[in-house]
Short mmCIF file of C-alpha atoms in Angstrom, two decimals:
data_model
loop_
_atom_site.label_atom_id
_atom_site.label_comp_id
_atom_site.label_asym_id
_atom_site.label_seq_id
_atom_site.Cartn_x
_atom_site.Cartn_y
_atom_site.Cartn_z
CA MET A 11 -10.03 -111.22 27.84
CA ARG A 12 -13.58 -112.66 26.07
CA ILE A 13 -12.77 -113.69 22.37
CA SER A 14 -17.15 -114.63 21.48
CA GLY A 15 -19.41 -115.32 18.61
CA LEU A 16 -16.76 -116.77 16.51
CA ALA A 17 -19.06 -119.47 15.73
CA SER A 18 -22.39 -117.35 15.84
CA GLY A 19 -20.68 -114.71 14.16
CA MET A 20 -23.31 -112.69 17.06
CA ASP A 21 -21.83 -109.76 18.89
CA THR A 22 -22.10 -111.48 22.67
CA GLU A 23 -20.58 -108.47 24.80
CA SER A 24 -23.26 -106.36 23.44
CA MET A 25 -25.81 -108.93 24.22
CA ILE A 26 -24.23 -109.41 28.30
CA LYS A 27 -24.12 -105.92 28.78
CA ASP A 28 -27.80 -105.02 27.19
CA LEU A 29 -29.16 -108.32 30.14
CA MET A 30 -26.84 -106.79 32.50
CA LYS A 31 -28.50 -103.78 32.23
CA SER A 32 -31.37 -104.53 33.87
CA ARG A 33 -29.93 -106.70 36.70
CA ARG A 34 -28.45 -103.67 37.67
CA VAL A 35 -31.49 -102.33 38.24
CA PRO A 36 -31.72 -103.22 41.93
CA LEU A 37 -27.38 -102.36 42.69
CA ASN A 38 -27.61 -98.72 41.22
CA LYS A 39 -30.79 -97.84 43.14
CA LEU A 40 -28.64 -98.63 46.31
CA LEU A 41 -26.20 -96.48 44.35
CA GLN A 42 -28.58 -93.76 44.10
CA LYS A 43 -30.03 -94.30 47.47
CA LYS A 44 -26.63 -93.66 49.63
CA GLN A 45 -25.71 -90.35 47.46
CA THR A 46 -29.41 -89.14 48.58
CA GLU A 47 -28.01 -89.73 52.35
CA GLU A 48 -24.33 -88.65 52.36
CA TRP A 49 -26.25 -85.57 50.65
CA LYS A 50 -28.88 -85.75 53.70
CA ARG A 51 -26.57 -86.26 56.37
CA ASP A 52 -24.38 -83.61 54.78
CA SER A 53 -26.89 -80.87 54.95
CA PHE A 54 -27.90 -81.47 58.42
CA ARG A 55 -24.21 -80.62 59.41
CA GLU A 56 -24.51 -77.70 57.77
CA MET A 57 -27.30 -77.26 59.91
CA ASN A 58 -25.41 -78.41 62.57
CA THR A 59 -22.54 -75.53 61.57
CA LEU A 60 -24.98 -72.72 61.54
CA LEU A 61 -26.84 -73.54 64.93
CA LEU A 62 -23.21 -73.98 66.78
CA ASP A 63 -21.79 -70.54 65.65
CA LEU A 64 -25.70 -69.18 66.68
CA ARG A 65 -24.90 -70.88 70.08
CA ASN A 66 -21.72 -69.41 70.61
CA LYS A 67 -23.24 -65.76 69.88
CA ALA A 68 -25.90 -66.73 72.64
CA PHE A 69 -23.14 -67.81 75.06
CA ASP A 70 -21.48 -64.39 74.67
CA MET A 71 -24.57 -63.13 74.85
CA LYS A 72 -25.78 -64.31 78.33
CA LEU A 73 -22.57 -62.63 79.77
CA GLN A 74 -23.17 -60.12 82.30
CA GLY A 75 -19.19 -58.29 80.91
CA THR A 76 -20.79 -59.32 77.13
CA TYR A 77 -22.68 -55.44 77.92
CA SER A 78 -20.49 -53.80 80.22
CA LYS A 79 -18.82 -51.48 77.79
CA TYR A 80 -17.87 -48.15 78.43
CA LYS A 81 -16.27 -45.14 76.23
CA VAL A 82 -13.52 -43.94 77.70
CA THR A 83 -11.74 -40.08 77.18
CA SER A 84 -9.35 -38.16 78.29
CA SER A 85 -9.16 -33.66 78.48
CA ASN A 86 -5.61 -34.43 77.83
CA GLU A 87 -3.91 -37.98 75.90
CA ALA A 88 -0.01 -36.27 76.51
CA VAL A 89 -1.30 -36.59 80.76
CA VAL A 90 -3.21 -39.58 81.75
CA SER A 91 -5.07 -42.11 79.17
CA ALA A 92 -7.54 -44.41 80.42
CA ARG A 93 -9.14 -47.98 79.63
CA SER A 94 -12.47 -49.91 80.57
CA THR A 95 -11.33 -53.60 82.19
CA GLY A 96 -13.91 -54.20 83.86
CA SER A 97 -15.92 -50.80 85.08
CA THR A 98 -19.91 -51.12 85.77
CA ALA A 99 -20.43 -47.81 86.32
CA SER A 100 -20.04 -44.35 84.44
CA SER A 101 -17.01 -42.29 86.39
CA SER A 102 -14.76 -39.26 86.23
CA ALA A 103 -11.25 -38.41 87.95
CA GLN A 104 -9.29 -35.77 88.21
CA PHE A 105 -5.48 -36.59 87.11
CA THR A 106 -2.72 -34.20 88.61
CA VAL A 107 0.40 -35.79 88.04
CA ASP A 108 3.51 -34.94 89.91
CA LYS A 109 6.48 -36.96 88.93
CA LEU A 110 6.32 -40.78 86.65
CA ALA A 111 8.02 -43.86 87.74
CA GLU A 112 10.80 -44.81 87.30
CA ALA A 113 13.36 -47.82 86.98
CA SER A 114 16.96 -48.35 88.58
CA ARG A 115 19.54 -47.14 86.65
CA ALA A 116 23.40 -47.33 86.88
CA THR A 117 26.10 -46.45 84.46
CA SER A 118 29.18 -46.91 83.98
CA ASP A 119 32.11 -44.43 83.85
CA LYS A 120 33.16 -43.48 79.79
CA LEU A 121 34.62 -46.63 77.91
CA SER A 122 36.94 -45.91 75.41
CA ASN A 123 40.68 -44.37 75.71
CA SER A 124 40.62 -40.60 75.08
CA ALA A 125 44.76 -40.05 75.72
CA ALA A 126 45.26 -43.16 72.68
CA ASN A 127 42.18 -41.53 70.65
CA LYS A 128 40.51 -45.22 70.75
CA LYS A 129 37.16 -45.99 70.43
CA ILE A 130 35.38 -48.64 72.03
CA ASP A 131 33.81 -50.82 69.04
CA PRO A 132 30.75 -52.93 70.89
CA ASN A 133 31.13 -55.70 68.09
CA ALA A 134 34.93 -56.27 68.32
CA ILE A 135 36.54 -58.80 70.37
CA LEU A 136 36.81 -58.02 74.37
CA ALA A 137 40.69 -58.71 74.49
CA ASP A 138 41.34 -56.77 71.78
CA GLU A 139 39.67 -53.64 73.12
CA ILE A 140 41.53 -54.30 76.68
CA THR A 141 44.70 -54.56 74.49
CA ALA A 142 43.98 -50.78 72.65
CA GLY A 143 43.92 -49.30 76.30
CA ASN A 144 39.77 -49.31 75.89
CA PHE A 145 37.17 -50.07 79.26
CA ALA A 146 38.56 -48.40 82.52
CA ASN A 147 40.44 -51.24 83.73
CA SER A 148 41.81 -54.40 81.82
CA SER A 149 40.92 -56.47 85.33
CA LEU A 150 38.18 -58.72 84.11
CA GLY A 151 38.59 -60.73 88.05
CA THR A 152 39.56 -64.36 88.01
CA LYS A 153 40.50 -66.68 85.21
CA ALA A 154 38.63 -70.77 85.02
CA ALA A 155 40.37 -73.33 84.17
CA ASP A 156 38.35 -73.03 80.61
CA GLY A 157 39.13 -69.57 80.19
CA THR A 158 35.95 -67.92 80.88
CA TYR A 159 35.35 -65.48 83.35
CA SER A 160 33.03 -64.70 84.94
CA PHE A 161 30.23 -61.50 86.66
CA SER A 162 27.05 -61.61 88.50
CA LEU A 163 23.86 -59.69 88.57
CA THR A 164 21.32 -59.63 91.65
CA VAL A 165 17.83 -57.48 91.01
CA PHE A 166 15.56 -57.17 93.04
CA GLN A 167 11.63 -57.74 92.07
CA PRO A 168 8.22 -56.07 91.99
CA ASP A 169 7.28 -58.71 94.44
CA GLY A 170 9.98 -57.21 96.97
CA THR A 171 11.91 -59.74 97.55
CA MET A 172 15.49 -59.48 96.58
CA GLY A 173 16.73 -61.92 93.81
CA LYS A 174 18.85 -64.98 94.12
CA PRO A 175 22.66 -63.91 92.38
CA THR A 176 22.96 -64.28 88.95
CA SER A 177 26.07 -66.10 87.20
CA PHE A 178 27.25 -65.61 84.06
CA SER A 179 30.58 -66.42 81.90
CA PHE A 180 32.59 -64.89 78.89
CA ASP A 181 35.50 -65.76 76.94
CA PRO A 182 37.48 -62.18 76.44
CA THR A 183 39.33 -64.07 73.58
CA LYS A 184 35.73 -65.38 71.34
CA GLU A 185 33.17 -62.57 72.42
CA SER A 186 32.52 -59.10 71.76
CA LEU A 187 30.81 -56.49 74.46
CA ASN A 188 27.99 -56.92 72.66
CA ASP A 189 27.87 -60.56 73.47
CA VAL A 190 27.91 -59.65 77.14
CA LEU A 191 25.26 -57.54 77.36
CA LYS A 192 22.88 -60.19 75.16
CA LYS A 193 23.71 -62.63 77.52
CA VAL A 194 21.96 -60.46 80.82
CA ASN A 195 19.09 -59.33 78.38
CA GLY A 196 18.27 -62.89 77.19
CA SER A 197 18.13 -64.30 80.45
CA GLY A 198 15.02 -63.25 82.13
CA LEU A 199 16.61 -61.42 84.79
CA GLY A 200 14.80 -58.42 84.39
CA VAL A 201 17.31 -56.19 83.35
CA THR A 202 18.95 -54.61 80.41
CA MET A 203 22.81 -53.33 79.59
CA PHE A 204 23.20 -51.69 76.85
CA TYR A 205 26.05 -50.04 75.24
CA ASP A 206 25.56 -46.02 74.20
CA ALA A 207 28.46 -44.89 71.71
CA ALA A 208 26.92 -40.89 71.95
CA SER A 209 28.01 -40.70 76.07
CA ASP A 210 30.28 -43.56 75.56
CA GLN A 211 28.61 -45.65 78.70
CA ILE A 212 26.76 -48.57 79.75
CA SER A 213 23.63 -48.25 80.88
CA MET A 214 22.07 -50.68 83.48
CA SER A 215 18.29 -50.73 84.45
CA THR A 216 15.40 -52.68 85.73
CA ASN A 217 13.13 -53.75 83.33
CA HIS A 218 9.82 -52.44 86.34
CA THR A 219 10.06 -48.64 87.38
CA GLY A 220 9.27 -47.48 91.52
CA ASN A 221 10.57 -47.18 94.41
CA ASN A 222 10.31 -51.14 95.21
CA THR A 223 12.44 -51.87 98.35
CA ALA A 224 10.09 -49.55 100.56
CA GLY A 225 12.79 -46.17 100.19
CA SER A 226 16.05 -48.05 101.07
CA GLY A 227 19.00 -50.63 99.39
CA ASN A 228 20.04 -51.37 96.05
CA GLU A 229 17.28 -52.71 93.39
CA ILE A 230 20.15 -53.99 91.31
CA GLU A 231 24.07 -55.13 92.96
CA VAL A 232 26.53 -56.00 90.66
CA ALA A 233 29.97 -58.09 91.04
CA GLY A 234 32.69 -59.12 89.70
CA ASP A 235 35.62 -58.02 88.64
CA PHE A 236 34.33 -57.22 85.02
CA LEU A 237 32.06 -55.15 85.86
CA THR A 238 32.97 -53.33 89.10
CA GLN A 239 36.50 -53.01 87.48
CA ALA A 240 36.26 -52.99 83.54
CA LEU A 241 33.22 -51.19 83.38
CA ALA A 242 32.77 -49.35 85.93
CA LEU A 243 29.12 -49.89 87.57
CA LYS A 244 27.88 -49.32 90.09
CA ASN A 245 24.74 -50.58 92.53
CA ALA A 246 21.76 -49.33 91.37
CA ASN A 247 19.68 -47.98 94.16
CA THR A 248 15.65 -47.79 93.94
CA GLY A 249 13.48 -46.18 91.00
CA VAL A 250 10.96 -43.77 91.86
CA ASN A 251 7.58 -44.49 92.11
CA ALA A 252 5.05 -42.05 90.20
CA GLN A 253 3.12 -39.63 92.30
CA PHE A 254 -0.18 -38.63 91.63
CA THR A 255 -3.58 -37.41 92.69
CA ILE A 256 -6.81 -38.48 91.80
CA ASN A 257 -10.20 -37.11 92.83
CA GLY A 258 -8.13 -35.47 95.65
CA LEU A 259 -6.72 -38.06 97.13
CA LYS A 260 -3.06 -37.83 96.78
CA THR A 261 -1.32 -41.62 96.26
CA GLU A 262 1.90 -43.13 94.54
CA ARG A 263 2.14 -46.49 92.29
CA THR A 264 5.24 -48.43 91.67
CA SER A 265 4.31 -48.28 87.62
CA ASN A 266 3.38 -45.54 85.38
CA ILE A 267 0.30 -48.15 84.41
CA PHE A 268 -2.08 -49.33 87.33
CA THR A 269 -5.35 -50.57 87.60
CA ILE A 270 -8.04 -48.52 90.06
CA ASN A 271 -12.04 -49.66 90.15
CA GLY A 272 -11.70 -51.58 87.22
CA MET A 273 -10.21 -48.82 84.83
CA GLU A 274 -6.37 -49.10 83.90
CA TYR A 275 -4.92 -45.60 83.95
CA THR A 276 -1.31 -44.95 82.12
CA LEU A 277 0.24 -41.59 83.09
CA LYS A 278 2.08 -40.21 80.57
CA SER A 279 3.73 -37.07 82.09
CA THR A 280 3.11 -34.51 84.24
CA GLY A 281 0.07 -31.93 84.42
CA ASN A 282 -3.31 -31.95 84.78
CA ALA A 283 -6.08 -33.99 82.95
CA THR A 284 -10.14 -35.22 83.12
CA ILE A 285 -11.51 -39.59 82.48
CA SER A 286 -14.76 -39.60 82.11
CA SER A 287 -16.19 -42.93 81.79
CA THR A 288 -19.63 -42.96 79.84
CA GLN A 289 -21.89 -45.89 78.98
CA ASP A 290 -20.59 -47.27 74.89
CA VAL A 291 -24.68 -47.36 73.77
CA ASP A 292 -23.62 -47.66 70.14
CA SER A 293 -21.07 -50.96 71.22
CA ILE A 294 -23.74 -52.27 73.17
CA PHE A 295 -26.19 -51.71 70.42
CA ASP A 296 -24.49 -53.25 68.16
CA THR A 297 -23.29 -56.43 69.78
CA ILE A 298 -27.29 -56.76 70.08
CA LYS A 299 -28.10 -56.20 66.22
CA GLY A 300 -25.22 -58.35 65.84
CA PHE A 301 -27.00 -61.15 67.72
CA VAL A 302 -30.48 -60.31 66.57
CA ASP A 303 -28.86 -60.79 62.71
CA LYS A 304 -27.45 -64.08 62.64
CA TYR A 305 -30.56 -65.33 64.55
CA ASN A 306 -32.07 -64.11 60.90
CA GLU A 307 -29.80 -65.46 58.87
CA ILE A 308 -29.55 -68.67 60.06
CA ILE A 309 -33.64 -68.69 60.89
CA ALA A 310 -34.09 -67.65 56.79
CA LYS A 311 -31.45 -70.54 55.57
CA MET A 312 -33.51 -73.29 58.35
CA ASN A 313 -37.04 -72.30 56.44
CA THR A 314 -35.33 -72.49 53.12
CA GLU A 315 -34.74 -76.04 53.89
CA VAL A 316 -37.97 -77.03 55.13
CA LYS A 317 -39.66 -75.83 52.00
CA GLU A 318 -37.70 -76.66 49.84
CA LYS A 319 -39.36 -77.98 46.56
CA ARG A 320 -38.63 -81.39 46.56
CA TYR A 321 -38.30 -83.19 42.97
CA ARG A 322 -39.16 -86.81 43.07
CA ASP A 323 -38.29 -86.93 39.33
CA PHE A 324 -35.23 -86.01 39.61
CA GLY A 325 -32.13 -88.79 40.96
CA PRO A 326 -28.59 -88.48 41.85
CA LEU A 327 -27.04 -88.75 38.29
CA LEU A 328 -24.81 -91.85 37.68
CA ASP A 329 -21.58 -92.16 36.43
CA GLU A 330 -22.94 -93.39 33.52
CA GLU A 331 -25.50 -91.28 32.95
CA LYS A 332 -22.82 -87.92 33.37
CA GLU A 333 -21.11 -89.36 30.63
CA GLY A 334 -23.42 -87.83 28.01
CA MET A 335 -23.94 -84.66 29.92
CA SER A 336 -21.87 -81.19 30.00
CA GLU A 337 -20.90 -79.97 33.48
CA LYS A 338 -23.53 -76.85 33.29
CA GLN A 339 -26.28 -79.95 32.09
CA ILE A 340 -25.25 -81.93 35.65
CA GLU A 341 -25.14 -78.89 37.62
CA MET A 342 -28.05 -78.02 37.04
CA TRP A 343 -30.24 -81.70 38.07
CA GLU A 344 -28.60 -82.15 41.25
CA ALA A 345 -29.33 -78.81 42.77
CA LYS A 346 -33.22 -80.23 41.75
CA ALA A 347 -31.55 -84.06 43.20
CA LYS A 348 -30.79 -82.19 46.52
CA SER A 349 -33.42 -79.69 47.03
CA GLY A 350 -35.83 -80.21 49.52
CA LEU A 351 -33.67 -83.64 51.02
CA LEU A 352 -34.82 -81.36 54.87
CA ARG A 353 -38.73 -80.46 53.79
CA SER A 354 -40.46 -80.47 56.43
CA ASP A 355 -37.57 -82.24 59.10
CA PRO A 356 -39.51 -82.96 61.86
CA ILE A 357 -36.27 -82.34 63.80
CA LEU A 358 -35.72 -78.82 62.11
CA THR A 359 -38.91 -77.70 62.74
CA ALA A 360 -38.32 -78.50 66.12
CA ALA A 361 -35.34 -76.43 66.14
CA LEU A 362 -37.74 -73.25 64.84
CA SER A 363 -39.99 -73.55 66.79
CA GLY A 364 -38.02 -73.55 70.28
CA MET A 365 -36.27 -70.26 69.00
CA ARG A 366 -38.78 -68.28 68.00
CA ALA A 367 -40.34 -69.56 71.59
CA ALA A 368 -36.97 -68.53 73.12
CA PHE A 369 -37.03 -64.72 71.69
CA SER A 370 -41.02 -64.84 72.31
CA SER A 371 -41.67 -65.99 75.65
CA VAL A 372 -42.14 -63.62 78.19
CA VAL A 373 -39.49 -63.93 80.92
CA SER A 374 -40.69 -64.24 83.88
CA GLY A 375 -39.39 -62.83 87.49
CA VAL A 376 -37.27 -59.54 86.07
CA SER A 377 -37.20 -56.82 88.62
CA ASP A 378 -39.08 -54.73 86.32
CA SER A 379 -42.47 -56.45 83.99
CA LYS A 380 -42.15 -53.71 81.85
CA PHE A 381 -38.92 -55.31 80.71
CA ASP A 382 -39.93 -58.69 80.55
CA THR A 383 -39.87 -59.46 76.85
CA LEU A 384 -37.87 -57.81 73.63
CA SER A 385 -40.50 -56.08 71.99
CA GLU A 386 -40.60 -53.51 75.02
CA ILE A 387 -37.01 -52.41 73.75
CA GLY A 388 -38.15 -52.52 70.30
CA ILE A 389 -37.43 -56.00 68.95
CA ASN A 390 -40.07 -57.04 67.30
CA THR A 391 -41.57 -59.51 65.18
CA LEU A 392 -43.83 -58.23 62.48
CA GLU A 393 -44.83 -60.56 59.31
CA TYR A 394 -46.42 -64.08 60.04
CA SER A 395 -45.04 -64.52 56.49
CA GLU A 396 -42.19 -63.74 57.52
CA ASN A 397 -41.58 -66.79 59.93
CA GLY A 398 -39.87 -65.52 62.94
CA LYS A 399 -37.92 -62.46 61.72
CA LEU A 400 -36.63 -59.89 63.73
CA HIS A 401 -37.37 -56.23 63.80
CA ILE A 402 -35.29 -54.09 65.31
CA ASP A 403 -36.51 -50.30 66.06
CA GLU A 404 -33.10 -48.55 66.51
CA LYS A 405 -35.01 -44.97 68.35
CA LYS A 406 -36.70 -47.35 70.84
CA LEU A 407 -33.42 -49.83 71.66
CA ARG A 408 -30.73 -47.52 72.01
CA GLU A 409 -33.20 -45.61 74.40
CA ALA A 410 -33.97 -48.33 76.49
CA ILE A 411 -30.08 -49.18 76.65
CA THR A 412 -28.94 -45.46 77.36
CA GLN A 413 -31.98 -45.19 80.40
CA ASN A 414 -32.84 -48.64 81.69
CA GLY A 415 -28.81 -50.56 80.62
CA SER A 416 -29.55 -53.05 83.63
CA LYS A 417 -33.08 -53.83 82.52
CA VAL A 418 -32.15 -55.00 79.00
CA VAL A 419 -28.82 -57.06 80.24
CA GLU A 420 -31.52 -58.66 82.63
CA LEU A 421 -33.37 -59.76 80.11
CA PHE A 422 -31.21 -61.08 78.16
CA THR A 423 -28.60 -62.58 80.93
CA LYS A 424 -30.93 -63.80 83.83
CA THR A 425 -31.01 -67.07 85.11
CA ASP A 426 -33.72 -69.20 86.48
CA PRO A 427 -32.46 -71.22 90.17
CA ASP A 428 -34.07 -74.03 88.71
CA GLY A 429 -33.43 -73.99 85.24
CA LYS A 430 -36.96 -73.23 83.99
CA PHE A 431 -37.51 -71.73 80.97
CA SER A 432 -39.82 -69.31 81.57
CA GLY A 433 -36.87 -67.48 83.94
CA SER A 434 -34.59 -67.81 81.88
CA GLY A 435 -32.80 -64.84 79.97
CA ILE A 436 -33.21 -64.29 76.55
CA ALA A 437 -29.71 -65.67 75.98
CA GLN A 438 -29.17 -68.13 78.48
CA ARG A 439 -33.48 -69.91 77.40
CA LEU A 440 -31.96 -69.84 73.69
CA TYR A 441 -27.63 -71.35 74.78
CA ASP A 442 -30.10 -74.43 75.72
CA GLN A 443 -32.47 -74.38 73.09
CA LEU A 444 -29.62 -75.08 70.36
CA LYS A 445 -27.79 -77.55 72.23
CA VAL A 446 -31.03 -79.42 72.87
CA SER A 447 -31.42 -79.67 68.70
CA MET A 448 -28.12 -79.48 68.00
CA ASP A 449 -27.36 -82.96 69.90
CA LYS A 450 -31.11 -84.50 67.78
CA ILE A 451 -28.81 -83.55 64.22
CA THR A 452 -25.67 -84.74 65.81
CA GLU A 453 -28.28 -88.18 66.80
CA LYS A 454 -29.40 -88.22 63.31
CA ALA A 455 -25.99 -86.68 61.11
CA GLY A 456 -23.03 -87.46 63.15
CA SER A 457 -20.49 -84.44 62.80
CA SER A 458 -17.51 -84.83 60.51
CA ALA A 459 -15.01 -84.21 64.13
CA SER A 460 -16.43 -87.92 64.83
CA LEU A 461 -14.04 -90.68 64.08
CA VAL A 462 -16.75 -93.18 63.96
CA ASP A 463 -20.54 -92.27 62.95
CA LYS A 464 -22.83 -94.68 64.79
CA SER A 465 -25.76 -91.63 64.00
CA PHE A 466 -28.88 -93.15 62.44
CA ILE A 467 -27.54 -91.55 59.14
CA GLY A 468 -24.57 -92.74 59.05
CA LYS A 469 -25.79 -96.60 59.96
CA SER A 470 -28.21 -96.11 57.07
CA ILE A 471 -24.70 -95.62 55.19
CA ASP A 472 -23.09 -98.58 55.78
CA GLN A 473 -26.28 -101.19 55.43
CA ILE A 474 -26.01 -99.30 52.29
CA ASP A 475 -22.86 -100.08 52.26
CA LYS A 476 -22.82 -103.68 52.31
CA ASP A 477 -25.86 -104.71 50.07
CA ILE A 478 -23.79 -102.62 47.73
CA ASP A 479 -20.58 -105.57 48.08
CA LYS A 480 -23.50 -108.23 47.91
CA TRP A 481 -24.91 -106.65 45.05
CA GLU A 482 -21.94 -106.67 42.99
CA GLU A 483 -20.80 -109.42 44.10
CA ARG A 484 -24.33 -111.08 43.26
CA LEU A 485 -23.59 -109.18 39.30
CA LYS A 486 -20.11 -111.08 39.42
CA ASP A 487 -21.72 -114.21 39.18
CA ILE A 488 -25.09 -113.28 36.97
CA GLU A 489 -22.72 -112.09 33.86
CA SER A 490 -20.20 -114.98 34.21
CA ARG A 491 -22.96 -117.44 33.46
CA TYR A 492 -24.13 -115.46 31.23
CA TYR A 493 -21.28 -115.71 29.16
CA LYS A 494 -20.79 -119.74 30.37
CA GLN A 495 -24.45 -120.09 28.87
CA PHE A 496 -22.96 -117.82 25.30
CA THR A 497 -19.95 -119.88 25.74
CA ALA A 498 -21.42 -123.23 25.41
CA MET A 499 -23.67 -121.76 22.10
CA GLU A 500 -20.80 -121.24 20.28
CA GLN A 501 -19.70 -124.64 21.51
CA ALA A 502 -22.87 -126.60 20.44
CA ILE A 503 -23.08 -124.24 17.10
CA SER A 504 -19.07 -125.00 16.06
CA LYS A 505 -19.71 -128.28 16.82
CA ALA A 506 -23.19 -128.71 14.62
CA ASN A 507 -20.84 -126.57 11.88
CA SER A 508 -17.50 -129.34 11.86
CA GLN A 509 -20.63 -132.16 12.13
CA SER A 510 -22.44 -130.68 8.88
CA GLY A 511 -19.60 -130.18 6.98
CA TRP A 512 -18.40 -133.83 7.56
CA LEU A 513 -21.72 -134.73 6.24
CA MET A 514 -21.56 -132.40 3.31
CA GLN A 515 -18.14 -133.65 2.37
CA GLN A 516 -19.59 -137.48 2.80
CA PHE A 517 -22.01 -136.46 0.60
CA GLY A 518 -19.95 -134.54 -1.82
CA GLY A 519 -17.39 -138.05 -2.45
CA GLY A 520 -20.02 -140.36 -2.62
CA GLN A 521 -21.08 -138.26 -6.44
#
C-alpha cells in the first residue's frame, strides 16, 4: 500500500493514474491487435469447418456407389422381401418358395414328475428339483472334487466343419436349470436352449439354419449324463434348407436370408412373389440437390465474409471501456469490430474462384459430349450478382437421371489418369480444389485440433504476447518511478515545512 499526499495535500494516486493512461496507449493497442488477430483466426477456422463439410459431401459424390440407389418392391411381402446391397441395374425376379430353412433341433422328454403331481421350477435349485422327483432321470454323471458336474456340446459350424467339444460345469446345490441354460446360451457356441413350461420340455437348436452337413450327420452332439439322462436330450440331426425357384431356376440355400447379384432376399413363408428393382430417381435427385444446396450455402457465407464492410473506427473494446457499457451496447460494438476481418482475403477469393470453376468448367473426355457440363443436366448459374449460386431445373435433372443415369454419374465421378483438372468429374475436381484451399487456410490460421499452432496468425499472436509482457514490465517500472518522484517531492515539502516551522518558532521567540 502506498499512502501519499500527506505533506502536499495533493491526490497523487489520481495524478499517477492519469499519467499512466497515456503511457498505456501502446499496450492497449497491442491488446486490441491481439484480439483482432484472434477474431480473424477464428473466422478462418470457421471457414475451414464449412469447407470440410462440403469436401466430405464431394467425397461421397465422387463415389459411384452413391448413385447406385434402387427402389425394391415385392408383390407379396409376406412371402419374400428384398433390398439392394449393390445392384447396378434394374431387375425383376419371380419367386416360388417351397420350403423355408429351419435350424437343427432336438427336444427333451417331459421333465415334471406327473405321478407325484410335481411341476418343475426352472429357477429352483437343481438338487431340490431332483429330490422332488423331477427330470427324466436323477443321474447327473460323475461328481468332481469341487462338487460340480459337467456335460459337453459339439456343434457343426456353417463353414462345413464340426466344432470341438465345449464343456460346461455346474453345481446342482447352488444353480438352477435356467442358470445352466444361460451358460450355454451365452457361450457363443451357436446353440440356444430354453425350457418351455407349456410343453414341459427343453428345446435345443442351432442358431443357424439349413442342412450344413451335406445331408448326413448330426449338427449338435450331446455328451454327459445331465443332458442324456436327466434331460433325456438326443443328438440334433441336420436342419432344413430353404427350397425355392427363382426365374425358373430351382435351388436351395441354408439360410432364409441370402444375396444374389447384389440383391438381398428374405424368405418369410411358402408361396409366390415378384421382386422388382428400379432405379430410385427420387433418392439420386435428392442426393445431388443436397450437394448443390450445401455448395450454395457455403459460397453464400464465404461471399458475405469477403464482401463484408470493415468499420475501422470500431476496434476491440478494452476492459475499462466495457465497464461503462451495457451488454447490448458491447454486443453491437463488437459486431462492428468483427465485421470485414476477412474482406477481400486472397485465400478465400481464390477458393471461391476455384469452386466456381469446378462446377462450371467442361469435363473433358466423357463418353458423351452432350453431358460434359452441369448445365446439360439442368444445373446452372443464373445471375452474375449471385456470385456463383447454382439453380436446379428439377424436371431436366430428373429426366437426365432417368434416361441417362450413367452419364450423370460419369459427369460427377470421372477420374483423370493424370489427375488433370479438365478431365476430372465435378465432384473429384471440387474435392481436390477444396483440399488446396483448406491447406492454405490451415497454414494461415492453424487448426483447433492441433496442440501447437505454427500458423502465420499463430506466430503473430505469440509475438504480440511477448510484446505485451515487455510493455507490462516497462509500465511497472514507469509507475514505480512516478511514485518515487512524488515521494521525493512529499519528503522535500515535509522538510521545507519543518524548517519553516522552526524559523517561525525562532522569530516568535525573539519578540
